[in-house]
């Protein structure tokens, strides 16, 4: 009699099971060996959490008692003794990453989102985490984020790939205090304000945006930098070649470029139906012929300063500042539908730095460290007073260079974000690789206009290309 006839398929199934277990063990070992030091620690943490969950959950109040016996228990109960109730804990699935773990659990009767959130401090202690967050993850599900290391205190760097962005007009800002990626969609957004003390990351954040979006010919950039006098100076020196125009702190030149942009906005508003066949560019999206124009105004207070004095020079500067404010207001309030985004960066976004009629219509605002409550409120709104943990006046420690606060888009309150550092060498590399994509949007529009239309770049009084 053969072995198969005696034992049937059991040996084959056993060998198959052993092979699967061996393959899983090899995969686990290889993944652990290839991981960096931080991820290895998180893998060990995830193993410990899975191993102790069944015992820990009842102690944290995250279990229920089921007094109804199962069918199998009823059949096997031959002595007539009462069947012991079952203690049921939520099913937990755990995944590690560099900063800690992400666990997903199902809710049970009397163990819902609220109970998980109340148990968050106990979870943090048991799992040896700096902080734990519990959020809904669909009907009857929660996601638990535990960070072993504080992402806000862990500097990060990003090396731009030079590849086309997967989604146009989506700004990848960095990671939040739980190590989760944070991005903001800037389609249909007219303006963004970025505030913060000098040296805390404003310009680096914007440089990172330019590096991420530069490989797309459907995005064009124009720059204003109020702290330099020439294009080869300052933080944007490496990126100027990817901008179709750039000015420094000269008020006459800045005013001329603002006028150019308003002329572009008016021309686009007039031509959009004839050229694109829609009322809003976002109905069809940016294209190489009709690109998304990003207007970067760094040290914005330079261009809006309220000059005092009766001498001719002061009067001239005051007139230019007032006109600059009027022109930028036009871009912010009327540029969204035709594909213009204005980013204004300054140290304090109070009314004397960015006029309130501009600042208050910019729906997205970020703030790095601030010294006063007034500056924090100007940057993020009155509600920031109710969120002390996220208030940028608490980010003045040098350890928080590169950390910003912003209104949370997916839930009430504010998020703190660790923005990645992009080196000057990488910025220069991206600019060199993408400079051939730089085009003047006004010239592109001229090519799309019907024959006989007046060229935008030759209108009377128009500022010549820089």
XYZ file of C-alpha atoms in Angstrom:
466
model
C 0.000 0.000 0.000
C 1.456 3.359 -1.026
C 2.099 6.303 1.312
C -0.468 8.330 -0.575
C -3.102 5.633 -0.004
C -2.377 5.549 3.729
C -2.135 9.287 4.494
C -3.908 10.800 1.506
C -2.854 14.340 0.457
C -1.776 15.339 4.000
C 2.025 15.097 3.396
C 1.787 17.161 0.226
C -0.290 19.815 1.972
C 2.153 19.844 4.902
C 5.123 20.320 2.588
C 3.289 23.083 0.756
C 2.552 24.782 4.056
C 6.193 24.525 5.124
C 7.317 25.951 1.776
C 4.985 28.922 2.172
C 6.221 29.537 5.711
C 9.834 29.358 4.535
C 9.125 31.790 1.692
C 7.459 34.192 4.118
C 10.402 33.935 6.523
C 12.892 34.643 3.711
C 10.834 37.631 2.541
C 10.667 38.992 6.106
C 14.409 38.584 6.658
C 15.287 40.220 3.323
C 12.959 43.155 4.012
C 14.470 43.597 7.466
C 18.027 43.398 6.127
C 17.404 45.969 3.399
C 15.620 48.446 5.687
C 17.400 51.439 7.222
C 18.043 51.653 10.945
C 14.867 53.608 11.719
C 12.638 51.239 9.746
C 14.211 48.190 11.420
C 13.297 49.605 14.816
C 9.743 50.146 13.560
C 9.559 46.551 12.265
C 10.518 45.261 15.726
C 7.968 47.610 17.254
C 5.244 46.303 14.918
C 6.054 42.683 15.875
C 5.782 43.559 19.569
C 2.447 45.342 19.058
C 0.940 42.382 17.192
C 2.208 39.899 19.789
C 0.816 41.759 22.806
C -2.414 43.112 21.329
C -4.803 40.364 22.505
C -3.636 40.783 26.087
C -3.315 44.559 26.053
C -6.660 45.435 24.409
C -8.861 44.337 27.372
C -6.627 46.219 29.822
C -7.080 49.410 27.758
C -10.843 48.990 27.596
C -10.778 48.005 23.932
C -12.657 44.733 24.112
C -16.190 43.419 24.595
C -17.618 40.406 26.381
C -19.702 38.106 24.219
C -21.988 36.015 26.449
C -23.655 34.213 23.538
C -21.929 30.851 22.986
C -20.862 29.854 19.521
C -22.526 26.898 17.808
C -19.358 24.815 18.195
C -19.161 25.594 21.917
C -22.803 24.598 22.357
C -22.291 21.258 20.579
C -19.161 20.447 22.582
C -20.788 21.273 25.927
C -21.770 17.757 27.018
C -21.557 18.195 30.805
C -24.198 20.924 31.030
C -21.934 23.465 32.748
C -22.360 27.178 31.860
C -20.247 28.208 28.897
C -17.713 30.900 29.708
C -18.255 34.198 27.823
C -15.694 35.158 25.199
C -13.492 38.272 25.409
C -13.310 39.764 21.905
C -10.698 42.345 20.936
C -10.737 44.293 17.666
C -8.720 42.823 14.830
C -5.497 44.794 14.390
C -3.329 45.031 11.258
C 0.014 46.771 11.731
C 2.472 48.195 9.199
C 5.836 49.813 10.058
C 7.550 52.813 8.462
C 10.534 54.994 9.302
C 8.832 56.944 12.088
C 6.701 54.256 13.722
C 3.652 52.181 12.882
C 0.257 52.514 11.232
C -2.396 50.186 12.643
C -5.897 49.619 11.315
C -8.598 48.137 13.518
C -12.275 47.298 13.280
C -14.805 48.730 15.686
C -16.986 46.580 17.954
C -20.175 47.270 19.898
C -19.222 49.788 22.612
C -15.686 49.976 21.169
C -15.903 52.716 18.574
C -13.788 55.674 17.454
C -14.397 57.503 20.733
C -13.091 54.603 22.846
C -9.979 54.282 20.687
C -9.303 58.028 21.003
C -9.711 57.880 24.799
C -7.228 54.997 24.892
C -4.635 56.864 22.794
C -2.448 57.786 25.830
C -2.409 54.128 26.948
C -1.533 53.020 23.426
C 1.336 55.520 23.321
C 2.768 54.199 26.599
C 2.371 50.523 25.717
C 3.703 50.904 22.187
C 6.550 53.233 23.311
C 5.448 56.054 21.012
C 6.019 59.788 21.270
C 2.389 60.383 20.300
C -0.584 58.441 18.967
C -3.395 59.673 16.751
C -6.696 57.879 16.067
C -8.815 58.857 13.064
C -11.786 57.287 11.262
C -10.878 55.042 8.346
C -14.258 54.367 6.801
C -17.428 52.879 8.325
C -16.600 50.723 11.331
C -12.833 51.200 10.926
C -10.165 53.312 12.605
C -6.560 54.048 11.715
C -4.078 54.424 14.569
C -0.855 56.278 13.887
C 1.929 55.887 16.418
C 5.271 57.660 16.003
C 8.310 56.428 17.856
C 10.400 59.437 16.816
C 9.018 62.957 16.494
C 8.906 63.753 12.740
C 8.940 67.466 13.524
C 12.347 67.133 15.181
C 13.775 64.870 12.474
C 15.172 66.980 9.599
C 14.412 65.553 6.182
C 15.815 66.187 2.727
C 14.352 65.626 -0.693
C 16.257 65.052 -3.900
C 14.100 66.223 -6.830
C 13.725 63.481 -9.416
C 13.428 65.768 -12.428
C 10.417 63.729 -13.539
C 7.051 65.160 -14.582
C 4.823 65.655 -11.528
C 2.138 62.987 -11.251
C -0.506 65.618 -10.508
C -0.259 69.185 -11.737
C -1.041 71.873 -9.156
C -0.564 69.530 -6.171
C 2.006 70.803 -3.685
C 3.782 68.107 -1.646
C 4.612 70.007 1.524
C 6.293 67.297 3.599
C 5.140 65.183 6.555
C 2.966 66.082 9.529
C 3.634 65.435 13.207
C 2.604 61.799 12.697
C 4.932 61.252 9.742
C 2.096 61.205 7.215
C 2.559 62.917 3.812
C 0.839 66.290 3.506
C -0.111 67.815 0.183
C -2.415 70.631 -0.840
C -4.236 70.987 -4.139
C -3.704 74.427 -5.664
C -6.057 74.111 -8.607
C -8.827 76.687 -8.250
C -6.714 78.450 -5.578
C -6.043 82.147 -6.280
C -3.331 82.765 -3.715
C -1.085 81.351 -0.998
C 0.604 83.201 1.859
C 3.801 81.949 3.511
C 4.971 83.737 6.653
C 7.728 83.198 9.210
C 10.912 84.515 10.745
C 14.013 84.783 8.548
C 15.955 81.566 8.159
C 13.146 79.217 9.199
C 12.339 77.779 5.773
C 10.054 80.007 3.686
C 12.277 80.278 0.625
C 13.428 76.653 0.836
C 9.786 75.571 0.781
C 9.100 77.604 -2.363
C 12.335 76.403 -3.986
C 11.147 72.858 -3.435
C 7.862 73.666 -5.154
C 9.667 75.079 -8.196
C 11.951 72.021 -8.382
C 8.981 69.643 -8.222
C 6.957 71.463 -10.890
C 9.769 72.650 -13.187
C 9.839 69.487 -15.350
C 6.310 70.240 -16.604
C 6.011 72.525 -19.663
C 2.428 73.180 -18.540
C 3.714 75.293 -15.628
C 5.579 78.593 -15.939
C 7.130 80.707 -13.186
C 7.728 84.399 -12.619
C 9.704 85.687 -9.644
C 9.906 88.771 -7.426
C 12.504 88.816 -4.641
C 12.457 91.905 -2.475
C 15.744 91.172 -0.720
C 18.046 91.207 -3.763
C 18.920 93.698 -6.483
C 19.891 91.351 -9.315
C 18.889 87.921 -10.584
C 22.267 86.337 -9.773
C 21.864 87.203 -6.072
C 19.869 85.560 -3.316
C 18.021 82.296 -2.872
C 16.530 82.096 -6.363
C 19.778 82.605 -8.281
C 19.892 78.965 -9.367
C 16.236 78.872 -10.416
C 15.985 82.146 -12.343
C 16.690 80.397 -15.658
C 13.431 78.452 -15.190
C 11.484 81.726 -14.781
C 10.247 83.665 -17.799
C 10.778 86.920 -15.861
C 12.394 88.002 -12.589
C 12.926 91.281 -10.720
C 14.575 92.252 -7.481
C 13.860 95.157 -5.141
C 13.660 97.878 -7.822
C 10.160 99.325 -7.469
C 9.955 100.603 -11.076
C 10.905 97.203 -12.514
C 8.557 95.390 -10.172
C 5.699 97.686 -11.118
C 6.393 97.090 -14.787
C 6.320 93.316 -14.318
C 3.119 93.465 -12.265
C 1.555 95.424 -15.130
C 2.710 92.742 -17.581
C 1.037 90.066 -15.518
C -2.212 92.005 -15.230
C -2.146 92.486 -19.008
C -1.737 88.714 -19.328
C -4.632 88.129 -16.943
C -6.890 90.474 -18.913
C -5.909 88.930 -22.237
C -6.558 85.432 -20.926
C -9.918 86.471 -19.499
C -10.885 87.939 -22.862
C -9.666 84.987 -24.929
C -10.438 81.962 -22.765
C -13.778 81.072 -24.375
C -12.469 81.514 -27.899
C -9.254 79.573 -27.271
C -10.227 76.914 -24.696
C -14.006 76.856 -25.141
C -14.611 77.039 -21.378
C -15.099 79.700 -18.710
C -12.408 78.312 -16.399
C -9.048 76.874 -17.395
C -9.489 74.230 -14.703
C -12.321 72.673 -16.683
C -9.693 71.396 -19.134
C -6.485 71.736 -17.082
C -3.145 73.435 -17.819
C -1.403 72.757 -21.101
C 1.837 73.687 -22.809
C 0.017 76.362 -24.813
C -1.982 77.665 -21.837
C 0.294 76.979 -18.843
C -0.439 77.380 -15.156
C 1.397 80.597 -14.197
C 2.917 80.665 -10.706
C 3.715 84.182 -9.484
C 6.239 84.065 -6.619
C 6.536 87.263 -4.560
C 9.170 86.765 -1.853
C 9.715 89.457 0.788
C 6.372 90.805 -0.421
C 6.423 93.701 2.049
C 9.138 95.308 -0.120
C 6.605 96.015 -2.872
C 3.703 97.187 -0.671
C 5.502 99.283 1.922
C 3.681 102.429 3.030
C 6.316 105.077 2.328
C 6.117 108.314 4.323
C 7.536 111.694 3.416
C 6.846 114.704 1.204
C 10.010 114.581 -0.892
C 9.615 113.574 -4.563
C 11.303 110.188 -4.127
C 9.084 109.167 -1.203
C 5.977 110.255 -3.081
C 7.048 108.265 -6.125
C 7.710 105.136 -4.058
C 4.382 105.528 -2.226
C 2.572 105.788 -5.569
C 4.334 102.685 -6.902
C 3.593 100.715 -3.707
C -0.106 101.622 -3.888
C -0.255 100.641 -7.549
C 1.589 97.386 -6.860
C -1.025 96.495 -4.255
C -3.822 97.263 -6.712
C -2.210 95.145 -9.435
C -1.547 92.161 -7.152
C -5.120 92.402 -5.882
C -6.234 92.069 -9.497
C -4.077 88.941 -9.958
C -5.337 87.277 -6.791
C -9.004 88.121 -7.149
C -9.327 87.563 -10.895
C -6.521 85.208 -11.879
C -7.816 81.877 -10.561
C -10.096 80.922 -13.450
C -7.499 81.771 -16.112
C -4.696 79.809 -14.432
C -2.716 82.285 -12.323
C -1.562 81.464 -8.792
C 0.093 84.102 -6.600
C 2.362 83.007 -3.734
C 3.254 85.784 -1.292
C 6.019 85.207 1.246
C 6.929 87.612 4.020
C 8.152 87.585 7.601
C 4.915 88.871 9.153
C 1.786 88.761 7.020
C 0.225 91.629 8.944
C -1.684 94.300 7.067
C 1.367 96.535 6.692
C 3.295 93.732 4.937
C 0.525 92.231 2.785
C -2.569 94.436 2.455
C -5.558 92.725 4.033
C -7.595 93.028 0.826
C -4.989 90.685 -0.724
C -4.133 88.476 2.240
C -7.725 87.706 3.224
C -8.653 86.261 -0.174
C -5.749 83.786 -0.177
C -7.369 80.551 1.061
C -4.112 78.695 1.789
C -1.800 80.049 4.464
C 1.321 78.625 6.114
C 3.456 80.028 8.866
C 6.891 79.079 10.076
C 8.080 80.386 13.457
C 6.634 83.687 14.674
C 7.607 85.874 17.619
C 4.219 87.418 18.421
C 0.626 86.258 18.713
C -0.361 89.105 16.383
C 1.841 87.707 13.612
C 0.508 84.179 14.149
C -3.099 85.392 13.917
C -2.325 87.428 10.799
C -0.838 84.348 9.123
C -3.355 81.700 10.197
C -6.467 83.485 11.452
C -8.053 83.999 14.871
C -8.712 80.282 15.376
C -5.008 79.606 15.918
C -5.422 81.063 19.425
C -7.419 77.938 20.319
C -4.725 75.504 19.136
C -1.712 76.173 21.318
C 0.229 73.073 20.208
C 0.166 74.215 16.577
C 0.756 77.918 17.239
C 3.869 79.063 15.311
C 5.067 81.130 18.285
C 6.070 77.737 19.744
C 8.326 76.978 16.745
C 11.120 79.449 17.540
C 13.555 76.758 18.714
C 16.286 76.090 16.106
C 15.190 72.445 16.132
C 12.010 73.595 14.353
C 13.727 75.196 11.373
C 11.739 73.856 8.429
C 8.541 73.276 10.445
C 5.383 75.193 9.530
C 1.783 75.326 10.728
C -1.220 75.428 8.447
C -4.963 74.956 8.636
C -5.812 71.265 8.368
C -7.771 70.587 5.181
C -9.267 67.225 6.171
C -10.351 67.924 9.756
C -10.775 70.808 12.215
C -7.701 72.480 13.605
C -4.163 72.950 12.377
C -1.356 70.675 11.242
C 2.352 71.076 11.889
C 4.468 70.071 8.910
C 8.138 69.207 8.570
C 9.122 70.518 5.140
C 12.064 68.827 3.382
C 15.321 70.564 2.601
C 16.267 70.871 -1.073
C 19.942 71.635 -1.652
C 21.170 74.446 -3.903
C 23.043 71.865 -5.966
C 19.833 69.959 -6.697
C 17.955 73.176 -7.458
C 20.656 74.191 -9.935
C 20.537 70.746 -11.548
C 16.768 70.908 -12.032
C 16.981 74.441 -13.429
C 19.703 73.431 -15.910
C 17.720 70.396 -17.040
C 14.438 72.281 -17.502
C 15.488 75.736 -18.698
C 14.510 74.792 -22.257
C 10.899 74.526 -21.077
C 10.721 78.186 -20.073
C 8.224 80.163 -22.150
C 6.535 83.554 -21.831
C 2.792 82.812 -21.417
C 1.908 86.013 -23.268
C 3.806 84.834 -26.357
C 2.163 81.421 -26.106
C -1.255 83.070 -25.958
C -0.493 85.183 -29.029
C 0.084 82.018 -31.047
C -3.312 80.671 -29.981
C -5.251 83.867 -30.719
C -7.219 84.230 -33.963
C -5.364 85.907 -36.811
C -5.623 89.690 -36.748
C -5.634 89.969 -32.948
C -3.367 92.627 -31.428
C -0.110 91.003 -30.172
C 0.076 91.179 -26.383
C 3.803 91.852 -26.322
C 3.492 94.888 -28.643
C 0.641 96.773 -26.971
C 1.310 100.415 -26.253
C 2.757 100.849 -22.809
C 3.450 97.155 -22.292
C 6.629 96.275 -20.428
C 9.184 94.484 -22.632
C 10.269 90.971 -21.762
C 13.092 90.824 -19.267
